[in-house]
XYZ file of N, CA and C in Angstrom:
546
model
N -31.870 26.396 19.633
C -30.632 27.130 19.796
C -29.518 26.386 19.059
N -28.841 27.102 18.230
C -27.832 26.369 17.303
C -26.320 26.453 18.016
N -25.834 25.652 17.876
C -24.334 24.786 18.685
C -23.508 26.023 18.521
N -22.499 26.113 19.700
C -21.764 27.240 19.184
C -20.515 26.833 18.409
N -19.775 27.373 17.082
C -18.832 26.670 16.383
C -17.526 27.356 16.651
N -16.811 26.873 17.846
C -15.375 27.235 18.265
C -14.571 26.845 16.973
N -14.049 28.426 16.433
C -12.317 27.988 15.676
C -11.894 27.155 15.539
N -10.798 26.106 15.023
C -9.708 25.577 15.164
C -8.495 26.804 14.899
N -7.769 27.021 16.222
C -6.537 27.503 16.439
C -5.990 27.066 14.955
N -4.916 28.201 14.320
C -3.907 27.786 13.331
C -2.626 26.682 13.254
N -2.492 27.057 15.048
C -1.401 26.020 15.412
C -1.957 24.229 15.355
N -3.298 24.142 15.380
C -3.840 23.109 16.499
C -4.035 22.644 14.729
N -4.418 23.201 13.966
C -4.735 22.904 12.253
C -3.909 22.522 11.671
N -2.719 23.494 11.800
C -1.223 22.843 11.026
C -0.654 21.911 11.678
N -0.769 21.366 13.121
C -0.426 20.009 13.644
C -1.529 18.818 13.490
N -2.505 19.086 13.059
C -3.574 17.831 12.363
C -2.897 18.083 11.142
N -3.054 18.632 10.102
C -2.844 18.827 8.750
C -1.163 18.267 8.697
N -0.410 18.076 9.453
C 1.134 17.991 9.337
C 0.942 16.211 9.838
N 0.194 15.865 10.909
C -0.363 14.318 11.423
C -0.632 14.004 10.217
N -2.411 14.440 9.463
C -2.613 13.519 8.327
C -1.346 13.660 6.972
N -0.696 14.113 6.987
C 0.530 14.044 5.731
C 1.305 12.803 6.024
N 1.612 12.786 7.208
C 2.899 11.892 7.698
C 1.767 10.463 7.878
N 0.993 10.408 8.439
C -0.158 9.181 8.169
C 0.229 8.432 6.996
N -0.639 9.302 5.991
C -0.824 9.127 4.628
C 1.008 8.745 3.837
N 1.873 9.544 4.250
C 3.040 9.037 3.935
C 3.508 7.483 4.005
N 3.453 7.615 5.652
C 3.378 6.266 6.198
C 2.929 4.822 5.965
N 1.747 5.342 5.299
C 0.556 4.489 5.106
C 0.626 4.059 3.683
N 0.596 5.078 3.078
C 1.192 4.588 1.504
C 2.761 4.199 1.125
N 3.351 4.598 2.002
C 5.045 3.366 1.928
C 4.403 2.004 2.418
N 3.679 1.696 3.541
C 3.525 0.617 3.476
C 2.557 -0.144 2.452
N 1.759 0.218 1.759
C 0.756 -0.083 0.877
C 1.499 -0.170 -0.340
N 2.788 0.256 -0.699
C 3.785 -0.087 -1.814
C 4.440 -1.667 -1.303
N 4.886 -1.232 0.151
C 5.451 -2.458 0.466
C 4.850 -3.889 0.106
N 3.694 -3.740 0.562
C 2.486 -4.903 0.358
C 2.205 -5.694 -0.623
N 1.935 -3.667 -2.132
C 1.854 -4.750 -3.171
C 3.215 -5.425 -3.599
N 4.009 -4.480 -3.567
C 5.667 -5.232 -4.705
C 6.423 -5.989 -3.491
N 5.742 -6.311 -2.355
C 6.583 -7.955 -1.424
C 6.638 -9.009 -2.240
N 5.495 -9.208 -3.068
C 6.175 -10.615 -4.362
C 6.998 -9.885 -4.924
N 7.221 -9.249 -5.839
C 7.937 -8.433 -6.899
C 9.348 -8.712 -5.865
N 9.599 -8.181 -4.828
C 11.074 -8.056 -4.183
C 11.295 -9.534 -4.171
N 10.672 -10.053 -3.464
C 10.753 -11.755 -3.204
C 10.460 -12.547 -4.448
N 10.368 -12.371 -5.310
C 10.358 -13.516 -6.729
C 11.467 -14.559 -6.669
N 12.605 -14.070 -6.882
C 13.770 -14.890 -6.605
C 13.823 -16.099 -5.764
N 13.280 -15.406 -4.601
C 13.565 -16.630 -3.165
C 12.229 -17.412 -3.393
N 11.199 -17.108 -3.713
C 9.922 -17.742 -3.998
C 10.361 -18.622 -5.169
N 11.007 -18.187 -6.084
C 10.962 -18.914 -7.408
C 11.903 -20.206 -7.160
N 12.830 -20.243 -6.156
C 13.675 -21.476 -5.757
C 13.265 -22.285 -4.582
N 12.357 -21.557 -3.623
C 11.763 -22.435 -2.910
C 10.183 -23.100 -2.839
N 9.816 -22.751 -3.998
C 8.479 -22.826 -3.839
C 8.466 -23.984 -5.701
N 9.375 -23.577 -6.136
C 9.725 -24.445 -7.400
C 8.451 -23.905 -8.919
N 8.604 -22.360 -8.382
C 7.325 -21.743 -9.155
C 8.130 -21.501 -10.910
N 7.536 -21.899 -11.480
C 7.986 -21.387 -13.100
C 7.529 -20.125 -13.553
N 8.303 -19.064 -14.169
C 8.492 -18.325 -14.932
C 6.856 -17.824 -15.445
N 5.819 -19.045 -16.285
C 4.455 -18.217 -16.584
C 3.716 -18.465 -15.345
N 3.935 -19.143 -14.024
C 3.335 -18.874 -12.757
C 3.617 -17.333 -12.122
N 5.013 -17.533 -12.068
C 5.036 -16.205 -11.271
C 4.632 -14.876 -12.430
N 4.399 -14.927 -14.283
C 3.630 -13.987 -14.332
C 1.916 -14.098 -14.201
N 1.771 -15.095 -14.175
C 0.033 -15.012 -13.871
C -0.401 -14.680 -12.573
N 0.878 -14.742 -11.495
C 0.462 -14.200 -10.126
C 0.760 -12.641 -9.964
N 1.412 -12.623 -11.258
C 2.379 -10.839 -10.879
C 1.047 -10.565 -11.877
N 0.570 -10.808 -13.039
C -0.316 -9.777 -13.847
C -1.795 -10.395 -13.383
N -2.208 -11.150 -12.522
C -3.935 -11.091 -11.529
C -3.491 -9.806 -10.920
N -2.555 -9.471 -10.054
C -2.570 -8.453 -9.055
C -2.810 -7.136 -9.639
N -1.639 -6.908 -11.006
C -1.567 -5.750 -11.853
C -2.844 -5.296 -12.399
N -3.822 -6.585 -12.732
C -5.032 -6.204 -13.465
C -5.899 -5.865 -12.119
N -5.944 -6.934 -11.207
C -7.058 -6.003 -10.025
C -6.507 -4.502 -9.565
N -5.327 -4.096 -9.704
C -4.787 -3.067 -9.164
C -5.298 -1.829 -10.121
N -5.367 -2.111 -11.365
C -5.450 -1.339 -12.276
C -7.170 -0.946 -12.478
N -7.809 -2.268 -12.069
C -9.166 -2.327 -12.230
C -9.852 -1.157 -11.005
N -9.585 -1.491 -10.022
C -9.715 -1.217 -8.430
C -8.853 0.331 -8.601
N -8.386 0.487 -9.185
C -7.829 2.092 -8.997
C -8.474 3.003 -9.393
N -9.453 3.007 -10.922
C -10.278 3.462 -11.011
C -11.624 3.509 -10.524
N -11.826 2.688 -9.800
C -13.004 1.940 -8.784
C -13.192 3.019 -7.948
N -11.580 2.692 -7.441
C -11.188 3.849 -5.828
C -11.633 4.886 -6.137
N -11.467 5.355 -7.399
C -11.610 6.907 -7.116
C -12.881 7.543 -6.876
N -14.032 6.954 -8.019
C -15.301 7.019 -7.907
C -15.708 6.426 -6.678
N -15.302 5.393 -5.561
C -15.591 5.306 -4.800
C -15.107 6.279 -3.279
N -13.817 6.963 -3.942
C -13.638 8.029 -2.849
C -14.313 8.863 -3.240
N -15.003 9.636 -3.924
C -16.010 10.717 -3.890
C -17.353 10.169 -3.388
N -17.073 9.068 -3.008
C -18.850 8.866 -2.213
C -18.573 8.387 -0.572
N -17.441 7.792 -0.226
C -17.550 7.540 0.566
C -16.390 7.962 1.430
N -16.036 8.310 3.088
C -14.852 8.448 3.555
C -13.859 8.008 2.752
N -12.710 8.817 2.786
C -11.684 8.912 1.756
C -10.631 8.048 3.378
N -10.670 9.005 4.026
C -9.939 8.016 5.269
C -10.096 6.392 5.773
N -11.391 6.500 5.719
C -12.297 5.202 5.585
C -11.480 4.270 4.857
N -12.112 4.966 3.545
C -10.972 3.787 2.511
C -9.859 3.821 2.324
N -9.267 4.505 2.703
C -7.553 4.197 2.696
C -7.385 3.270 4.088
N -8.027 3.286 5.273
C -7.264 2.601 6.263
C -8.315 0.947 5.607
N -9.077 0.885 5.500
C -9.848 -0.392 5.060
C -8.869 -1.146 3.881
N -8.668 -0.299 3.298
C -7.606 -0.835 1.984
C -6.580 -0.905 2.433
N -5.557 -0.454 3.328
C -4.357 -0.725 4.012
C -4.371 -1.943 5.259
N -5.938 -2.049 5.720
C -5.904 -3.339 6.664
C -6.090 -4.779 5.809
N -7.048 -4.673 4.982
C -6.981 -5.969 4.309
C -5.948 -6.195 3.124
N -5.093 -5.184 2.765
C -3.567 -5.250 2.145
C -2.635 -6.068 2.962
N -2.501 -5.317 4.644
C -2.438 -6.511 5.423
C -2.083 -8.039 5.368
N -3.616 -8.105 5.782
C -3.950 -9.577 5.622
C -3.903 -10.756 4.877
N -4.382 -10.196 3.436
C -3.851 -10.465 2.329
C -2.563 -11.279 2.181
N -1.372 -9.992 2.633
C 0.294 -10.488 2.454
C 0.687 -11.065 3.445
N 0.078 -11.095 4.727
C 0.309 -12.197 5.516
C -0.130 -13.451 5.390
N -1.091 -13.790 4.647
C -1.990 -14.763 4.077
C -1.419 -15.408 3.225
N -0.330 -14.823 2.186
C 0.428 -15.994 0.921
C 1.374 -16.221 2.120
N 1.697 -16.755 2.736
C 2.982 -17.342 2.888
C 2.478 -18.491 3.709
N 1.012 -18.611 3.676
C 0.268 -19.992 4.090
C 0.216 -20.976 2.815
N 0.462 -20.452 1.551
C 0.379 -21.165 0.471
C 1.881 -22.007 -0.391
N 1.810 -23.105 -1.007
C 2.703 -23.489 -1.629
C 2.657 -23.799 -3.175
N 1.308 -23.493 -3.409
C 0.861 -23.425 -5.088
C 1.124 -22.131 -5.957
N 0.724 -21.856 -6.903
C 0.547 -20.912 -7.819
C -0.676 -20.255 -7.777
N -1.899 -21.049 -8.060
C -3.135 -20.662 -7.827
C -3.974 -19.600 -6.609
N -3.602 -20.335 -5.235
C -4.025 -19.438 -4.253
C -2.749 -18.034 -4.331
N -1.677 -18.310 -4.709
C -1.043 -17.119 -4.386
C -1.770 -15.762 -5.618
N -2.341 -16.502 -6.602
C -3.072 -15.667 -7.880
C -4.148 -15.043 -7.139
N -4.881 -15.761 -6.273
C -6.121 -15.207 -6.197
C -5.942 -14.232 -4.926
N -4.955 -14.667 -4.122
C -4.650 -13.734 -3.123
C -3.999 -12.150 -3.228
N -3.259 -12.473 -4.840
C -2.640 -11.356 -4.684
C -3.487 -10.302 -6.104
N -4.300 -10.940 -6.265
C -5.454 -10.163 -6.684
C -6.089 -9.678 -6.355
N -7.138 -10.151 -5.056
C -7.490 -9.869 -3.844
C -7.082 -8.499 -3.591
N -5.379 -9.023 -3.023
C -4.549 -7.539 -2.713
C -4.619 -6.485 -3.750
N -4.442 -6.777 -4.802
C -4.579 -5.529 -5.933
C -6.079 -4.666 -5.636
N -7.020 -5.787 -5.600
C -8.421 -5.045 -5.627
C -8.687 -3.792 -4.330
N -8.231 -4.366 -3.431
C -8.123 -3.271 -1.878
C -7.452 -2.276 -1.665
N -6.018 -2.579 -3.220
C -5.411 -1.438 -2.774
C -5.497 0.241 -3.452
N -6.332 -0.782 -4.541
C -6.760 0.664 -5.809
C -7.179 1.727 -5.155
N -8.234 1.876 -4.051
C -8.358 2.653 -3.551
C -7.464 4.007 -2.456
N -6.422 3.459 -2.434
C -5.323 4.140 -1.312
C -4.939 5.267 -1.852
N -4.508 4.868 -3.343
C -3.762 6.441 -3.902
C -4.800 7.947 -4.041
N -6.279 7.301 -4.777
C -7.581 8.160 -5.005
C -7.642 8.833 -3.790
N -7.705 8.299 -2.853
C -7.953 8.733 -1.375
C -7.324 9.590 -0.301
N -5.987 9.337 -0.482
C -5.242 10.127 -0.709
C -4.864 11.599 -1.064
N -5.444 11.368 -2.882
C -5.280 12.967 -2.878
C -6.561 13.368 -2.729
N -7.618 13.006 -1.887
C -8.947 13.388 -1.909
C -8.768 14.196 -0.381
N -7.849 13.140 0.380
C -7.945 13.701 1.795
C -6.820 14.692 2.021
N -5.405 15.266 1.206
C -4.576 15.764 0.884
C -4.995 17.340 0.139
N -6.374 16.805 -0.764
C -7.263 18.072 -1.464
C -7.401 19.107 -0.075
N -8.124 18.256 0.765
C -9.388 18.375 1.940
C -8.173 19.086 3.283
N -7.243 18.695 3.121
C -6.081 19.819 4.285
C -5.352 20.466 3.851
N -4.871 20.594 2.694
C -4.013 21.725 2.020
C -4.497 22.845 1.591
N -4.062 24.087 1.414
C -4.559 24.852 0.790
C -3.953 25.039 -0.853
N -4.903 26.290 -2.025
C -4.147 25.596 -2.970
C -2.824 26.024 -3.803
N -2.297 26.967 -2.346
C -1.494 27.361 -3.154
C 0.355 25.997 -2.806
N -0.530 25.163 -1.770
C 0.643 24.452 -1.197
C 0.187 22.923 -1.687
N -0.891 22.266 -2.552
C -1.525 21.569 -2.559
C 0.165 20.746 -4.139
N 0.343 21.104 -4.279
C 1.874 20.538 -5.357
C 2.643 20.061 -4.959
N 3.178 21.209 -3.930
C 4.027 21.021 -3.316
C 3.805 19.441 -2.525
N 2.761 19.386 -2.002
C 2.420 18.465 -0.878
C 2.310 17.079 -1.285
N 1.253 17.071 -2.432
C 1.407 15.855 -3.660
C 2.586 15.622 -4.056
N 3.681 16.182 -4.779
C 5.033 15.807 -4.693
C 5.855 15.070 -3.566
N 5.666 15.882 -2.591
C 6.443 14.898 -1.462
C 5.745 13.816 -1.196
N 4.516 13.579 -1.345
C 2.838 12.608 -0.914
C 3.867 11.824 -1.991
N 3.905 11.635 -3.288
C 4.589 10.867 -4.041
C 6.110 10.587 -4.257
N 6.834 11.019 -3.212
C 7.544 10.578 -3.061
C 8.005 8.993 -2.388
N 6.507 8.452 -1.423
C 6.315 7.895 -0.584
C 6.943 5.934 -1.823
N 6.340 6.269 -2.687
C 6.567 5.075 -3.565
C 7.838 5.053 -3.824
N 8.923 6.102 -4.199
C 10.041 5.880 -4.448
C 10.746 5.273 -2.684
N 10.295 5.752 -2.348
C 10.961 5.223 -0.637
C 10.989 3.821 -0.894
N 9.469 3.186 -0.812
C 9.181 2.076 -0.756
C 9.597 1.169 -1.360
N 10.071 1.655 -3.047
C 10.673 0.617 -3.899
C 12.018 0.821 -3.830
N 12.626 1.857 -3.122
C 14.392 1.481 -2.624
C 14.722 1.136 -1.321
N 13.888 1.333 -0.899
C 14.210 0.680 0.752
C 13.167 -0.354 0.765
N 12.430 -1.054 -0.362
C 11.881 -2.571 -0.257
C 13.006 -3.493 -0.486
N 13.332 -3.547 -1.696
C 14.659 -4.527 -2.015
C 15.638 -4.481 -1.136
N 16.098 -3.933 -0.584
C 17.150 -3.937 -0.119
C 16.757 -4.589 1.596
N 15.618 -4.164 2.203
C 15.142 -4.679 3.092
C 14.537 -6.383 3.226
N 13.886 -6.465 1.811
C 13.707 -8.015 1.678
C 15.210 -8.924 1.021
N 16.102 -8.599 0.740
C 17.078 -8.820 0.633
C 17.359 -9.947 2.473
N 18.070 -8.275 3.223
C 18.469 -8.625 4.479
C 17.318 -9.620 5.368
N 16.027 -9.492 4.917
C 15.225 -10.800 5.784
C 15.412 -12.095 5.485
N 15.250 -12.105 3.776
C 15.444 -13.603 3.430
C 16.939 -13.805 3.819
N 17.833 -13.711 3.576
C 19.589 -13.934 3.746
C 19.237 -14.468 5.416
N 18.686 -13.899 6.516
C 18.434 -13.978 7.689
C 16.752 -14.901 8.257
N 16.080 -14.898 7.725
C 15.203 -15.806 8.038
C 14.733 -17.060 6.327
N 13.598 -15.888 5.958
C 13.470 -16.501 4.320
C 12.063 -15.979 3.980
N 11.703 -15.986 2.776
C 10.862 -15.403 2.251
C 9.583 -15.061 2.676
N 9.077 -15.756 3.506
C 8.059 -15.047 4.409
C 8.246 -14.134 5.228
N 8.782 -13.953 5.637
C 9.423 -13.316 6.880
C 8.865 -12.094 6.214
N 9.495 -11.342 4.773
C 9.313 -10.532 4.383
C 7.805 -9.909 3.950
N 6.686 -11.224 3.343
C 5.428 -10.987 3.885
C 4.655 -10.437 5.122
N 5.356 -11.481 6.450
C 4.847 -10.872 7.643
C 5.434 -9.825 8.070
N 6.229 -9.323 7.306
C 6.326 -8.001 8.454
C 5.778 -7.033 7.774
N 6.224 -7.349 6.171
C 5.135 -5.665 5.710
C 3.830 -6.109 6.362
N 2.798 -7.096 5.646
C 1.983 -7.095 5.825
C 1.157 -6.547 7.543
N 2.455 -6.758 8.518
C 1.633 -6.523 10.026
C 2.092 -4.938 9.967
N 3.386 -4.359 9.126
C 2.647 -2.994 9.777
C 1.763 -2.293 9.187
């Protein structure tokens, strides 16, 4: 005897489908935050940590190249595997990651860490519009990606200005641990 397959109500669909948007919003402002927390913090890193100019680019272009590497990764890897999956897996060890440099005072571990971070996060954006494909319909599926990408412009005007007010008030970690914990 085969299972019986109850509806999903329209209402009960457009309040999941309206949840995973704001998730995914959520989730990818913070996954901007994560990667460009060095990028905002260079300054305060570069005077307290006594980092030179081709350090902080060999730590800014490891990340850019795993990011770039790992993005195309993501994608072929979101068509095989949970797309949700990998966005929250890539947003937890993004995490960890940026809570993790502010244990360091070299150049080196902050390279490999924030490479690390690049590699976990390639997957977030692919996934994204895989799981964004998967609840929209297509005549609203533009629309939705547009605002879905709006999420980065958030992140890079309300990052600076937010790591600004931490360091002035604590100092450059500070701004690691908090993106990184939410």
């Amino acid at each position: 005897m085969a299972a019986e397959v109850t509806p999903v109500s329209s209402g009960a669909y457009s309040l999941c489908k309206w949840m995973t948007f704001w998730s995914m919003y959520a989730g990818y402002t913070l996954a901007v935050f994560n990667r460009k927390c060095f990028s905002f913090s260079m300054p305060a890193i570069m005077q307290n940590l006594k980092f030179d100019k081709d350090q902080l680019g060999l730590i800014s272009s490891s990340q850019n190249l795993a990011y770039t590497l790992s993005k195309f990764c993501g994608g072929v890897l979101s068509d095989r595997v949970s797309a949700k999956v990998l966005f929250a897996v890539g947003l937890f060890f993004s995490g960890i990651f940026t809570v993790a440099l502010t244990a360091f005072q070299t150049a080196t571990p902050f390279a490999v860490f924030m490479f690390l971070q690049g590699l976990v996060q390639g997957g977030g954006w692919p996934a994204c519009a895989k799981i964004l494909k998967q609840w929209s319909k297509p005549t609203e599926f533009a629309s939705l990606w547009s605002a879905l990408s709006t999420s980065m412009n958030i992140a890079c005007s309300l990052g600076p200005l937010l790591t600004l007010y931490l360091i002035e008030r604590a100092r450059w970690q500070a701004c690691f641990v908090l993106f990184g914990r939410l």
